[in-house]
mmCIF file of C-alpha atoms in Angstrom:
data_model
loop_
_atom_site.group_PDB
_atom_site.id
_atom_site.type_symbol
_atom_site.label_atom_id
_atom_site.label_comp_id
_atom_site.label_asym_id
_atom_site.label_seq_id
_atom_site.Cartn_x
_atom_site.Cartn_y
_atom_site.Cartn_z
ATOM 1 C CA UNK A 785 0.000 0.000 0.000
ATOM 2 C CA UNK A 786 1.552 3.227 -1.064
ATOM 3 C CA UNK A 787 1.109 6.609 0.911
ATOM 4 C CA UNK A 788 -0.291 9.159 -1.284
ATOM 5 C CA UNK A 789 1.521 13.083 -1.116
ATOM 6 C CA UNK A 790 -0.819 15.387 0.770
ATOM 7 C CA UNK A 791 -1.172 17.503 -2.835
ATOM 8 C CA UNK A 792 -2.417 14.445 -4.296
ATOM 9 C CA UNK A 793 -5.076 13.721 -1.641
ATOM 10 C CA UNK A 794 -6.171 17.458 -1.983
ATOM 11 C CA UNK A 795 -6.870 17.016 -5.103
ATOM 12 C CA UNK A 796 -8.769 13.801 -5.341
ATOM 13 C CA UNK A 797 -11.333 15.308 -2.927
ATOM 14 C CA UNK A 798 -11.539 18.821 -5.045
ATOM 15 C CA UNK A 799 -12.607 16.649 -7.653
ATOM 16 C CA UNK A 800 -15.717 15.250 -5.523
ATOM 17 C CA UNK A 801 -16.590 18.247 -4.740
ATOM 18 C CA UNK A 802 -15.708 18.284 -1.222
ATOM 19 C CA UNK A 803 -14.196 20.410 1.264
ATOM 20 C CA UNK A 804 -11.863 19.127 4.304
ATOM 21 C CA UNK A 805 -11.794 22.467 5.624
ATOM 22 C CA UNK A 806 -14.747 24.659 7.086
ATOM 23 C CA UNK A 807 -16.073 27.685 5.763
ATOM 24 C CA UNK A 808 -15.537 31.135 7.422
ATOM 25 C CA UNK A 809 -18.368 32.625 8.936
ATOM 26 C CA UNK A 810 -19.099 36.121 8.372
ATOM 27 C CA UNK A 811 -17.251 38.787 10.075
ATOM 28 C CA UNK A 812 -18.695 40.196 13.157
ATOM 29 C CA UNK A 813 -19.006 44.207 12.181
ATOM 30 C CA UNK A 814 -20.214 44.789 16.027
ATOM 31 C CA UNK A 815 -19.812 42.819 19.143
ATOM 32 C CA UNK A 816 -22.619 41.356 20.685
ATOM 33 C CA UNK A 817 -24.364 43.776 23.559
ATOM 34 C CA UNK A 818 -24.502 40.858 26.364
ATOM 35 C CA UNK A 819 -26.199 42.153 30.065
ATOM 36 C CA UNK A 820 -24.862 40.210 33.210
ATOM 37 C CA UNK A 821 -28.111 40.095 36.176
ATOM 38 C CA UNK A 822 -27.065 39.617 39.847
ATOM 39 C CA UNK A 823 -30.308 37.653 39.989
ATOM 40 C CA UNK A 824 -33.820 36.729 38.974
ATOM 41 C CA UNK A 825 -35.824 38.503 36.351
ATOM 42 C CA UNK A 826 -38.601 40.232 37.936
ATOM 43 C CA UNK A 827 -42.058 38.772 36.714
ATOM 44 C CA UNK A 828 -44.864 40.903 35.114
ATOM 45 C CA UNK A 829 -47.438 42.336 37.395
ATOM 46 C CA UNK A 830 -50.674 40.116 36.654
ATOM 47 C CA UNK A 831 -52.923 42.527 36.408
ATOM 48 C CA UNK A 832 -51.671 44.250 32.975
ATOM 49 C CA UNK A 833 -53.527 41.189 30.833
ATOM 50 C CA UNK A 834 -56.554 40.585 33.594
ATOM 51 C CA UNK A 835 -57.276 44.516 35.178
ATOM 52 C CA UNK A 836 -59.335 43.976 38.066
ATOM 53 C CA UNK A 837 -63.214 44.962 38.330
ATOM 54 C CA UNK A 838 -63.400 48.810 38.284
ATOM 55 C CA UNK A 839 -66.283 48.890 41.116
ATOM 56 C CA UNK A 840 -66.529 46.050 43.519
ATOM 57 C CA UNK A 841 -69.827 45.058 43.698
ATOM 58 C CA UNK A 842 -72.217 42.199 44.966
ATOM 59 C CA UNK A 843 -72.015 38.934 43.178
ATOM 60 C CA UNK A 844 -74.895 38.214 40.908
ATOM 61 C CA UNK A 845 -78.170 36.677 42.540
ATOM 62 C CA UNK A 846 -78.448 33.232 40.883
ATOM 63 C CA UNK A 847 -81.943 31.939 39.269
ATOM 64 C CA UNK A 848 -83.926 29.947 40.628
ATOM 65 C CA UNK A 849 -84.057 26.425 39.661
ATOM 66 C CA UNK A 850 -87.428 25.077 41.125
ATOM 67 C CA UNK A 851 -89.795 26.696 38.415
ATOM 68 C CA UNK A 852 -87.348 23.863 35.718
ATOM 69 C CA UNK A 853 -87.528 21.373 38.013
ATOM 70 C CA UNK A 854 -91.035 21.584 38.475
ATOM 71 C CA UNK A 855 -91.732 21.818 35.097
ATOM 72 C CA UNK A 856 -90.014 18.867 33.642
ATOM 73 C CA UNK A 857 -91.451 16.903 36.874
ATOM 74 C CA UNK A 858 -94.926 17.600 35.495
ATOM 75 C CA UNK A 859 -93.854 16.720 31.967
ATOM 76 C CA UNK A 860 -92.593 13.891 33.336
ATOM 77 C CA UNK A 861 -95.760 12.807 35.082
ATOM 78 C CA UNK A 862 -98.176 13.626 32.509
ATOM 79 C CA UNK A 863 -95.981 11.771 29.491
ATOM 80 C CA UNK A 864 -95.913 8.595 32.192
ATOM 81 C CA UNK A 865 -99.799 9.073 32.569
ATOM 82 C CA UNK A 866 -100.449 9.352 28.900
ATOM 83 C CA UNK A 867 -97.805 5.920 28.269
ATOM 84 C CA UNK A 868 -100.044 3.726 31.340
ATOM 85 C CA UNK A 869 -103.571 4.741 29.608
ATOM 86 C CA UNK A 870 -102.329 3.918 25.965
ATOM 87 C CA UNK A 871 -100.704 0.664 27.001
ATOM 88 C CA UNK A 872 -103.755 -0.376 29.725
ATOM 89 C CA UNK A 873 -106.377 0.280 26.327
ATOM 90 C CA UNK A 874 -104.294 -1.778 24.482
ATOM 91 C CA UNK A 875 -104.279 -4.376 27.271
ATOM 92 C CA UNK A 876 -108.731 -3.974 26.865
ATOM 93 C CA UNK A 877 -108.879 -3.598 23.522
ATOM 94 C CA UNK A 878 -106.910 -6.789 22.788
ATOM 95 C CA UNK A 879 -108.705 -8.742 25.958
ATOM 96 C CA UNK A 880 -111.233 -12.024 25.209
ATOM 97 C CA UNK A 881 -113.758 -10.008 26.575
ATOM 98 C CA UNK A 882 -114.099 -7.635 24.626
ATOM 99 C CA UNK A 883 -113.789 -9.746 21.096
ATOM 100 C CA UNK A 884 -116.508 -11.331 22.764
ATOM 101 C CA UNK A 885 -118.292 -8.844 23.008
ATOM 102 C CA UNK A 886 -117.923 -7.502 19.994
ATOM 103 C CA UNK A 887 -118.725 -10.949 18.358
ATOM 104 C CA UNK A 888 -122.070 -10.574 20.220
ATOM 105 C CA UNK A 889 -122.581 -7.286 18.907
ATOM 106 C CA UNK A 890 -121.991 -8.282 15.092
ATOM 107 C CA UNK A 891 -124.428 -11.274 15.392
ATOM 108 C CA UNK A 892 -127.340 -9.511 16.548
ATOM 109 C CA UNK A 893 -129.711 -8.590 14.488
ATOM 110 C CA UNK A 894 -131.964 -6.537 15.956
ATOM 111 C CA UNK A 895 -128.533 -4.038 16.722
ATOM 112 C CA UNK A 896 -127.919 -4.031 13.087
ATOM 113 C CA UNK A 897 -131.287 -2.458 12.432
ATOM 114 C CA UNK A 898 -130.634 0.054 14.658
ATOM 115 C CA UNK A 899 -126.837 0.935 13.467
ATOM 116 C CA UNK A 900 -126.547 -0.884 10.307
ATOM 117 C CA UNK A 901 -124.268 -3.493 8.841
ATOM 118 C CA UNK A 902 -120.268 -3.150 9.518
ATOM 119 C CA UNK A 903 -120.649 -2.773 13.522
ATOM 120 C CA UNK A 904 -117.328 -2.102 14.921
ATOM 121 C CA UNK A 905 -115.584 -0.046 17.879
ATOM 122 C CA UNK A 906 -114.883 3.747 17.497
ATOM 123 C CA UNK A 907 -111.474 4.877 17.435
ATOM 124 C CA UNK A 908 -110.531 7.973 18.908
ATOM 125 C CA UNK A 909 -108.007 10.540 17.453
ATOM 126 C CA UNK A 910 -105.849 11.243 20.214
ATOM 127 C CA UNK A 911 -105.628 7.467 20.587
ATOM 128 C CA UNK A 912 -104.111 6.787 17.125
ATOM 129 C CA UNK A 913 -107.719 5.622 15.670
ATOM 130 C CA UNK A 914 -107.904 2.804 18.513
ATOM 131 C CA UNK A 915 -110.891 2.663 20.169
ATOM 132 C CA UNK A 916 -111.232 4.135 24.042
ATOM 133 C CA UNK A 917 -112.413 1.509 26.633
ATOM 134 C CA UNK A 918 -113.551 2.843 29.931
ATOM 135 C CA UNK A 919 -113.733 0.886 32.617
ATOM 136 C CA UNK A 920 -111.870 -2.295 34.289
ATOM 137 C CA UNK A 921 -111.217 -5.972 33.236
ATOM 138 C CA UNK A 922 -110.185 -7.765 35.966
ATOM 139 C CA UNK A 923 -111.288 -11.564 35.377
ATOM 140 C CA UNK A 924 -108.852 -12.594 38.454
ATOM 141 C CA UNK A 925 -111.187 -10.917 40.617
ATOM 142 C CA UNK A 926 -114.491 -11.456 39.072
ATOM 143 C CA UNK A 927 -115.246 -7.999 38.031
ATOM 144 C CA UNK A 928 -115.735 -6.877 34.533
ATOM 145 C CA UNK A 929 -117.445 -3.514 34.250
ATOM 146 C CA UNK A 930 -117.109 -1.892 30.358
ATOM 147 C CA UNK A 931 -118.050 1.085 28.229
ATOM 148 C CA UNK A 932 -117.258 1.998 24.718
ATOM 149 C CA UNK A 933 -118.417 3.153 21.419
ATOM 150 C CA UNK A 934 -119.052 1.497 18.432
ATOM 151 C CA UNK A 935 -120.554 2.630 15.056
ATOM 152 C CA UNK A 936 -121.947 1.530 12.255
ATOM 153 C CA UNK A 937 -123.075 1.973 8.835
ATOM 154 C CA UNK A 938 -126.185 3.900 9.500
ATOM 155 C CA UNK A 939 -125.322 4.853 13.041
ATOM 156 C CA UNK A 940 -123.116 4.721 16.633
ATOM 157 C CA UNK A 941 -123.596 3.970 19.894
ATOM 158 C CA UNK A 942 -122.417 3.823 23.423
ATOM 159 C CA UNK A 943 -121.742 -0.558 24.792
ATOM 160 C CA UNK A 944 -122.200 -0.746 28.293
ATOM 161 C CA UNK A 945 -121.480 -4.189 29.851
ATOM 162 C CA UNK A 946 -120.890 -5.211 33.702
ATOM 163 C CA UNK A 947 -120.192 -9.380 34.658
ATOM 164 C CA UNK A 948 -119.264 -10.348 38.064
ATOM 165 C CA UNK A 949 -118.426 -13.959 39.347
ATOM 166 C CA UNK A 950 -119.453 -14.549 42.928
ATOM 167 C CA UNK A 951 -117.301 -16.904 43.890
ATOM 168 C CA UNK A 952 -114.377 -19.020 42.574
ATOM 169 C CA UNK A 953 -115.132 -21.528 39.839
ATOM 170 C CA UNK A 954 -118.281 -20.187 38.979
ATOM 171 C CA UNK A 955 -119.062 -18.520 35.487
ATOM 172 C CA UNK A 956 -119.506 -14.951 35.391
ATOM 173 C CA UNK A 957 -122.757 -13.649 35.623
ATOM 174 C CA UNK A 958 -124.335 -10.770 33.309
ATOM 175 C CA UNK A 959 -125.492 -8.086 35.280
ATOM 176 C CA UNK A 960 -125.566 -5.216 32.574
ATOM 177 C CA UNK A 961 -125.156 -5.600 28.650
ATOM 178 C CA UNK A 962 -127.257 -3.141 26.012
ATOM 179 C CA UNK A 963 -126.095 -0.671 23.344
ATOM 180 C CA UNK A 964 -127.238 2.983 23.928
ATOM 181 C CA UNK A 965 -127.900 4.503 19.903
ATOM 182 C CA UNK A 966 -126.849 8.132 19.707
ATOM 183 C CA UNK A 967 -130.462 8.392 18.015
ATOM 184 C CA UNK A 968 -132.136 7.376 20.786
ATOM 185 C CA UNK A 969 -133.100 3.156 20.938
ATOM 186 C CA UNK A 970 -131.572 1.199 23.349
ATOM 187 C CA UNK A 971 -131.314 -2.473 22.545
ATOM 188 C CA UNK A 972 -130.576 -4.302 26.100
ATOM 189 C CA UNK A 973 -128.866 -8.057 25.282
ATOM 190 C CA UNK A 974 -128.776 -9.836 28.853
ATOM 191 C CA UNK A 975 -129.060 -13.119 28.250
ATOM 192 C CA UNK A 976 -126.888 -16.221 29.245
ATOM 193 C CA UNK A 977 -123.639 -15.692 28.241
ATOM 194 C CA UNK A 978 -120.793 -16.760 30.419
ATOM 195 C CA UNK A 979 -117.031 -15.810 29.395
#
């Protein structure tokens, strides 16, 4: 291995295009102005970007919160109310004893004179066009006491219709069961029936 001169090495690298020495900066024309502190910088008063309150005054009085409260507890209550009567018609509407009754009603014949053919229950608006049942169906306890309107095709009516069972095991007795016309007739249809 032979030792290259230094000339020779000097200019092998100009040809690259590289540079073994540095470049000189740029000459200083002043020197730098450089301030020595005998301790910590003082900081800036905090009051210059947050100025304080020009009066002092009383903190604001806050609202009152009852008058929200009390409304959404009443919203509350009345969207609860309106959700248990939907669902408890639905319960009626869909119960045996009222298709029963409603079979009745389509069979008879002397009803269909008074309110003509097509005899069905009359929905209400507010209830989504499902009819309104008023009353209770409670077969557990022997008590069925009903009211609600039907129509047909030449007139409507009001069904009223009460059963009780007097004791355990024994069928339900009839106690109430005619058909009110808006008109006028009432047809009355107590007759043997046991649900």
């Amino acid at each position: 291995m032979t030792i290259l001169p230094r000339q020779h090495l000097q200019c092998t690298i100009d040809r690259r295009c590289l540079s073994t020495t540095s470049r000189p900066g740029p000459a200083a024309a002043e020197p730098p102005n450089v301030t020595i502190y005998s301790g910590t910088s003082r900081p800036r008063p905090y009051h210059l970007k947050h100025p304080p309150p020009a009066l002092k005054r009383d903190l604001p009085r806050l609202q009152k919160t009852w008058p929200a409260i009390l409304a959404f507890a009443v919203i509350g209550v009345a969207g609860w109310t309106a959700f248990l009567t939907f669902v408890t018609n639905q319960e009626k509407i869909s119960s045996s004893v009222v298709q029963q009754i409603m079979r009745e009603l389509r069979e008879d014949e002397e009803l269909r004179a008074v309110l003509g053919d097509a005899i069905r229950m009359q929905g209400e608006w507010w209830l989504n066009g499902d009819p309104r049942i008023i009353g209770s169906i409670s077969t557990m306890q022997g008590n069925i006491d009903v009211s609600f309107r039907v129509k047909g095709s030449k007139g409507a009516g009001t069904v009223y219709f009460t059963s009780i069972r007097r004791e355990k095991g024994v069928p339900f007795e009839i106690l109430r069961f005619k058909v009110i016309a808006d008109d006028g007739p009432i047809i009355s249809k107590v007759k043997d029936v046991t649900h």
